[in-house]
């Protein structure tokens, strides 16, 4: 399969993915949907780019914070009149 | 989505162990299964108290799901009512292989999405300003900083949790809906695509952009107000 990640730049005599490519494919990376070669290139970039490592960490953390914040929200209790309306609707 | 597809999808979720509700010890699970079977029998027999129990026990959690998707209390209450009306009608076809709670969760999600589609389309704000930008050579225009150390402690503060919820609420609706379905309601890509009537690839694109926008908002707010 032809790699979907194409943009490479030279650094220190070696070719690396750009930040744009890495950040663009974060979702596929986290879902383990990259081809092995794509994943290797992805991780080679991370090894030399603390900024993208920070982006990846905060991207992941944002998902975790969203889940945590929603899970901790109080569960609303349906008002008695709403329960009655629902039960009444059953008979219609 | 058909009732059969709803139940089949719900069974898949149970097999993955990601259905709503915590997994219990074997004994507790067995009791719960017996309890649910008894409730289902009573519902099928038309027992009024069983219907009331179902609405009271499940209603709050389902109302929370409707609120997350609709962001409007009145619409969420209407949605809950619609959910139970649909469930009561579909009960004779419910085979009981999925948990009732999981089955109801899928019904309320679909009822909420139907309500969202029925709303007059509102112009959405652009998400572009919350996405990262890059130079011509593909390098990021800014250097990102890791604020994850300390985030655990922050999550213990209700004001921070409210800030996170507000950041989700402020996402453009088409992106927020995908994020809620995938990351909060835990539908997989195919399920979210089917529920929204869009392609799996479109789900992935919107989800990635929604997560990026949420990350950017949290980055700004947490670093400004909470993290040195």
Short mmCIF file of C-alpha atoms in Angstrom, two decimals:
data_model
loop_
_atom_site.label_atom_id
_atom_site.label_comp_id
_atom_site.label_asym_id
_atom_site.label_seq_id
_atom_site.Cartn_x
_atom_site.Cartn_y
_atom_site.Cartn_z
CA UNK A 1 0.00 0.00 0.00
CA UNK A 2 1.28 3.43 -0.94
CA UNK A 3 1.96 5.63 2.07
CA UNK A 4 -0.65 8.33 2.66
CA UNK A 5 1.94 10.41 4.50
CA UNK A 6 4.11 11.95 1.86
CA UNK A 7 5.82 15.16 2.93
CA UNK A 8 9.38 14.60 4.11
CA UNK A 9 12.07 17.15 4.96
CA UNK A 10 15.79 16.72 5.28
CA UNK A 11 17.41 17.20 8.67
CA UNK A 12 20.99 16.26 9.53
CA UNK A 13 21.30 14.28 6.33
CA UNK A 14 18.14 12.24 7.00
CA UNK A 15 14.57 12.56 5.80
CA UNK A 16 11.84 13.14 8.35
CA UNK A 17 8.10 13.72 8.26
CA UNK A 18 7.04 17.30 8.84
CA UNK A 19 5.13 18.50 11.91
CA UNK A 20 2.15 19.12 9.60
CA UNK A 21 2.10 15.48 8.48
CA UNK A 22 2.51 14.14 12.01
CA UNK A 23 -0.22 16.30 13.53
CA UNK A 24 -2.46 15.59 10.54
CA UNK A 25 -2.24 11.84 11.15
CA UNK A 26 -2.42 11.78 14.97
CA UNK A 27 -5.83 10.15 15.00
CA UNK A 28 -4.72 7.30 12.75
CA UNK A 29 -1.56 6.90 14.85
CA UNK A 30 -3.51 6.66 18.10
CA UNK A 31 -5.99 4.24 16.52
CA UNK A 32 -3.09 2.08 15.22
CA UNK A 33 -4.29 2.57 11.66
CA UNK A 34 -0.95 3.59 10.15
CA UNK A 35 1.01 1.20 8.00
CA UNK A 36 4.17 -0.11 9.74
CA UNK A 37 6.41 2.11 7.62
CA UNK A 38 4.22 5.13 8.26
CA UNK A 39 4.30 4.41 11.98
CA UNK A 40 8.08 4.11 11.97
CA UNK A 41 8.41 7.45 10.18
CA UNK A 42 5.91 8.97 12.58
CA UNK A 43 7.93 7.83 15.59
CA UNK A 44 11.22 8.94 14.05
CA UNK A 45 9.76 12.46 13.87
CA UNK A 46 8.58 12.28 17.49
CA UNK A 47 12.07 11.26 18.55
CA UNK A 48 13.47 14.59 17.35
CA UNK A 49 10.52 16.95 17.89
CA UNK A 50 9.56 17.79 21.51
CA UNK A 51 6.88 20.17 20.23
CA UNK A 52 4.98 17.36 18.46
CA UNK A 53 5.47 15.10 21.49
CA UNK A 54 3.84 17.84 23.60
CA UNK A 55 1.04 18.19 21.05
CA UNK A 56 0.41 14.44 21.11
CA UNK A 57 0.38 14.36 24.93
CA UNK A 58 -2.01 17.32 25.23
CA UNK A 59 -4.25 15.95 22.44
CA UNK A 60 -4.59 12.69 24.37
CA UNK A 61 -5.04 14.51 27.66
CA UNK A 62 -7.82 16.67 26.20
CA UNK A 63 -9.82 13.53 25.40
CA UNK A 64 -9.22 12.24 28.93
CA UNK A 65 -10.24 15.56 30.49
CA UNK A 66 -13.41 15.65 28.38
CA UNK A 67 -14.35 12.14 29.52
CA UNK A 68 -13.49 12.90 33.14
CA UNK A 69 -15.41 16.18 33.20
CA UNK A 70 -18.51 14.62 31.66
CA UNK A 71 -18.35 11.50 33.83
CA UNK A 72 -18.22 13.66 36.96
CA UNK A 73 -21.21 15.80 35.95
CA UNK A 74 -24.20 15.12 38.17
CA UNK A 75 -26.77 12.80 36.60
CA UNK A 76 -30.04 14.73 36.31
CA UNK A 77 -33.13 13.21 37.86
CA UNK A 78 -36.18 13.30 35.59
CA UNK A 79 -38.88 15.41 37.25
CA UNK A 80 -41.94 13.46 38.46
CA UNK A 81 -44.14 15.24 35.89
CA UNK A 82 -41.78 14.10 33.12
CA UNK A 83 -41.93 10.51 34.39
CA UNK A 84 -45.72 10.76 34.46
CA UNK A 85 -45.82 12.21 30.94
CA UNK A 86 -43.63 9.39 29.64
CA UNK A 87 -45.76 6.72 31.28
CA UNK A 88 -48.94 8.40 30.01
CA UNK A 89 -47.51 8.47 26.48
CA UNK A 90 -47.20 4.69 26.60
CA UNK A 91 -50.96 4.34 26.60
CA UNK A 92 -51.46 6.56 23.54
CA UNK B 1 -30.70 2.45 12.11
CA UNK B 2 -33.08 -0.48 12.52
CA UNK B 3 -34.06 -2.01 15.86
CA UNK B 4 -32.11 -5.12 14.90
CA UNK B 5 -29.03 -3.07 14.10
CA UNK B 6 -29.43 -1.19 17.36
CA UNK B 7 -29.52 -4.36 19.37
CA UNK B 8 -26.74 -6.02 17.43
CA UNK B 9 -24.56 -2.96 17.90
CA UNK B 10 -25.41 -2.94 21.59
CA UNK B 11 -24.35 -6.57 21.85
CA UNK B 12 -21.04 -5.72 20.23
CA UNK B 13 -20.49 -3.00 22.81
CA UNK B 14 -21.20 -5.43 25.64
CA UNK B 15 -18.72 -7.91 24.21
CA UNK B 16 -16.13 -5.14 24.09
CA UNK B 17 -16.93 -4.39 27.70
CA UNK B 18 -17.53 -0.74 26.96
CA UNK B 19 -21.27 -0.57 27.48
CA UNK B 20 -22.75 1.92 29.89
CA UNK B 21 -22.57 0.86 33.52
CA UNK B 22 -19.69 -0.64 35.46
CA UNK B 23 -18.86 -4.31 35.19
CA UNK B 24 -19.48 -6.12 38.45
CA UNK B 25 -18.20 -9.25 40.15
CA UNK B 26 -19.56 -12.52 38.78
CA UNK B 27 -22.17 -12.89 41.51
CA UNK B 28 -23.34 -9.32 41.15
CA UNK B 29 -23.45 -9.73 37.37
CA UNK B 30 -25.50 -12.88 37.70
CA UNK B 31 -27.96 -11.13 40.05
CA UNK B 32 -28.20 -8.21 37.67
CA UNK B 33 -28.92 -10.50 34.73
CA UNK B 34 -31.65 -12.27 36.72
CA UNK B 35 -33.01 -8.90 37.81
CA UNK B 36 -33.01 -7.60 34.25
CA UNK B 37 -34.68 -10.76 32.95
CA UNK B 38 -37.40 -10.35 35.59
CA UNK B 39 -37.83 -6.69 34.66
CA UNK B 40 -38.08 -7.58 30.97
CA UNK B 41 -40.69 -10.24 31.68
CA UNK B 42 -42.71 -7.75 33.71
CA UNK B 43 -42.42 -5.12 30.95
CA UNK B 44 -43.61 -7.60 28.34
CA UNK B 45 -46.53 -8.50 30.58
CA UNK B 46 -47.49 -4.81 30.64
CA UNK B 47 -46.77 -4.34 34.34
CA UNK B 48 -47.20 -0.61 35.05
CA UNK B 49 -44.72 -0.68 37.95
CA UNK B 50 -42.08 -2.22 35.71
CA UNK B 51 -42.45 0.63 33.21
CA UNK B 52 -42.21 3.18 36.01
CA UNK B 53 -39.12 1.46 37.39
CA UNK B 54 -37.50 1.47 33.96
CA UNK B 55 -38.15 5.20 33.47
CA UNK B 56 -37.03 6.15 36.98
CA UNK B 57 -33.91 3.96 36.95
CA UNK B 58 -32.73 4.75 33.42
CA UNK B 59 -34.24 8.18 32.83
CA UNK B 60 -31.56 10.27 34.52
CA UNK B 61 -28.66 8.73 32.66
CA UNK B 62 -30.50 8.94 29.34
CA UNK B 63 -31.49 12.55 30.03
CA UNK B 64 -27.79 13.35 30.55
CA UNK B 65 -26.97 11.80 27.14
CA UNK B 66 -29.72 13.85 25.48
CA UNK B 67 -28.44 17.03 27.17
CA UNK B 68 -24.89 16.38 26.02
CA UNK B 69 -26.04 16.13 22.43
CA UNK B 70 -28.76 18.78 22.42
CA UNK B 71 -27.43 21.35 24.93
CA UNK B 72 -30.99 22.41 25.72
CA UNK B 73 -32.98 21.14 28.70
CA UNK B 74 -36.40 21.36 27.08
CA UNK B 75 -35.23 19.53 23.94
CA UNK B 76 -33.51 16.94 26.14
CA UNK B 77 -36.75 16.27 28.05
CA UNK B 78 -38.69 15.92 24.76
CA UNK B 79 -35.97 13.61 23.51
CA UNK B 80 -36.19 11.43 26.62
CA UNK B 81 -39.93 11.11 26.15
CA UNK B 82 -39.46 10.21 22.48
CA UNK B 83 -36.82 7.67 23.45
CA UNK B 84 -39.12 5.85 25.85
CA UNK B 85 -42.07 5.99 23.44
CA UNK B 86 -39.89 4.33 20.80
CA UNK B 87 -38.57 1.82 23.32
CA UNK B 88 -42.02 0.86 24.54
CA UNK B 89 -43.13 0.30 20.94
CA UNK B 90 -40.01 -1.73 20.11
CA UNK B 91 -40.09 -3.79 23.30
CA UNK B 92 -41.87 -6.79 21.70
CA UNK B 93 -38.98 -7.01 19.20
CA UNK B 94 -36.25 -6.61 21.83
CA UNK B 95 -34.71 -10.04 22.24
CA UNK B 96 -32.96 -9.32 25.52
CA UNK B 97 -29.51 -10.29 24.30
CA UNK B 98 -28.19 -6.77 24.87
CA UNK B 99 -28.56 -5.01 28.21
CA UNK B 100 -31.66 -2.84 28.42
CA UNK B 101 -29.50 0.13 29.41
CA UNK B 102 -27.30 -0.29 26.33
CA UNK B 103 -30.32 -0.66 24.04
CA UNK B 104 -31.94 2.45 25.52
CA UNK B 105 -28.68 4.37 25.18
CA UNK B 106 -28.66 3.76 21.42
CA UNK B 107 -32.30 4.77 21.13
CA UNK B 108 -31.78 8.05 22.98
CA UNK B 109 -28.69 8.85 20.90
CA UNK B 110 -30.66 8.33 17.70
CA UNK B 111 -33.63 10.32 19.01
CA UNK B 112 -31.30 13.20 19.92
CA UNK B 113 -29.63 13.14 16.51
CA UNK B 114 -33.04 13.16 14.85
CA UNK B 115 -33.94 16.21 16.91
CA UNK B 116 -30.67 17.92 15.99
CA UNK B 117 -31.39 17.30 12.30
CA UNK B 118 -34.86 18.77 12.71
CA UNK B 119 -33.54 22.01 14.13
CA UNK B 120 -33.31 24.97 11.81
CA UNK B 121 -29.75 24.95 10.54
CA UNK B 122 -27.73 27.60 12.35
CA UNK B 123 -24.62 29.07 10.81
CA UNK B 124 -21.60 27.46 12.44
CA UNK B 125 -18.57 29.33 13.63
CA UNK B 126 -15.32 28.41 11.91
CA UNK B 127 -13.09 25.87 13.58
CA UNK B 128 -10.03 26.94 11.58
CA UNK B 129 -8.70 29.40 14.15
CA UNK B 130 -8.46 26.56 16.69
CA UNK B 131 -6.42 24.31 14.42
CA UNK B 132 -2.62 24.35 14.32
CA UNK B 133 -0.95 26.31 11.55
CA UNK B 134 2.24 25.47 9.68
CA UNK B 135 4.96 27.19 7.70
CA UNK B 136 5.45 26.37 4.01
CA UNK B 137 8.07 23.78 4.96
CA UNK B 138 5.60 21.93 7.18
CA UNK B 139 7.03 23.07 10.52
CA UNK B 140 4.54 24.22 13.11
CA UNK B 141 4.31 28.03 13.48
CA UNK B 142 4.42 27.66 17.28
CA UNK B 143 6.22 25.36 19.67
CA UNK B 144 3.72 23.33 21.69
CA UNK B 145 4.16 22.90 25.44
CA UNK B 146 3.19 19.90 27.51
CA UNK B 147 0.72 20.86 30.25
CA UNK B 148 -0.33 17.30 31.08
CA UNK B 149 1.60 17.06 34.38
CA UNK B 150 -0.81 18.48 36.93
CA UNK B 151 -3.92 17.90 34.81
CA UNK B 152 -5.08 15.07 37.09
CA UNK B 153 -5.22 17.41 40.07
CA UNK B 154 -7.04 20.00 38.01
CA UNK B 155 -9.75 17.52 37.11
CA UNK B 156 -10.62 17.24 40.79
CA UNK B 157 -11.81 20.87 40.74
CA UNK B 158 -15.40 21.42 39.63
CA UNK B 159 -14.55 24.80 38.11
CA UNK B 160 -12.05 23.07 35.82
CA UNK B 161 -14.52 20.35 34.91
CA UNK B 162 -17.05 23.08 34.09
CA UNK B 163 -14.40 24.81 31.97
CA UNK B 164 -13.80 21.58 30.04
CA UNK B 165 -17.54 21.07 29.50
CA UNK B 166 -17.86 24.67 28.32
CA UNK B 167 -15.00 24.16 25.87
CA UNK B 168 -16.82 21.14 24.42
CA UNK B 169 -20.06 23.12 24.20
CA UNK B 170 -18.34 25.87 22.25
CA UNK B 171 -17.22 23.62 19.43
CA UNK B 172 -19.12 24.09 16.16
CA UNK B 173 -22.12 21.77 16.32
CA UNK B 174 -21.17 19.36 13.52
CA UNK B 175 -17.79 18.80 15.18
CA UNK B 176 -19.08 18.77 18.76
CA UNK B 177 -21.65 16.10 17.86
CA UNK B 178 -18.98 13.79 16.47
CA UNK B 179 -16.74 14.32 19.51
CA UNK B 180 -19.64 13.59 21.89
CA UNK B 181 -20.60 10.43 20.00
CA UNK B 182 -17.08 9.05 19.66
CA UNK B 183 -15.26 10.20 22.78
CA UNK B 184 -18.05 10.52 25.33
CA UNK B 185 -20.78 8.12 24.24
CA UNK B 186 -18.17 5.67 22.95
CA UNK B 187 -19.72 4.82 19.60
CA UNK B 188 -17.13 3.47 17.20
CA UNK B 189 -16.44 5.16 13.87
CA UNK B 190 -18.85 2.97 11.89
CA UNK B 191 -21.63 3.41 14.45
CA UNK B 192 -21.16 7.18 14.54
CA UNK B 193 -21.10 7.31 10.73
CA UNK B 194 -24.33 5.29 10.50
CA UNK B 195 -26.03 7.39 13.16
CA UNK B 196 -25.04 10.65 11.45
CA UNK B 197 -25.55 9.47 7.87
CA UNK B 198 -22.00 10.43 6.86
CA UNK B 199 -18.99 8.39 5.76
CA UNK B 200 -16.58 6.85 8.28
CA UNK B 201 -13.85 9.03 6.79
CA UNK B 202 -15.90 12.17 7.40
CA UNK B 203 -16.35 11.05 11.02
CA UNK B 204 -12.58 10.68 11.41
CA UNK B 205 -11.87 14.09 9.87
CA UNK B 206 -14.44 15.86 12.05
CA UNK B 207 -13.31 14.00 15.16
CA UNK B 208 -9.68 14.91 14.63
CA UNK B 209 -10.55 18.57 14.04
CA UNK B 210 -12.88 18.61 17.06
CA UNK B 211 -10.18 17.12 19.30
CA UNK B 212 -7.61 19.58 17.97
CA UNK B 213 -9.96 22.51 18.63
CA UNK B 214 -10.74 21.23 22.13
CA UNK B 215 -7.02 20.77 22.81
CA UNK B 216 -6.34 24.32 21.70
CA UNK B 217 -9.09 25.78 23.90
CA UNK B 218 -7.90 23.81 26.92
CA UNK B 219 -4.30 24.75 26.16
CA UNK B 220 -5.22 28.46 26.26
CA UNK B 221 -7.49 28.33 29.28
CA UNK B 222 -5.54 25.91 31.47
CA UNK B 223 -2.18 27.56 30.83
CA UNK B 224 -3.61 31.04 31.38
CA UNK B 225 -5.57 30.32 34.51
CA UNK B 226 -4.36 27.15 36.14
CA UNK B 227 -0.96 25.96 35.01
CA UNK B 228 2.12 28.08 35.45
#
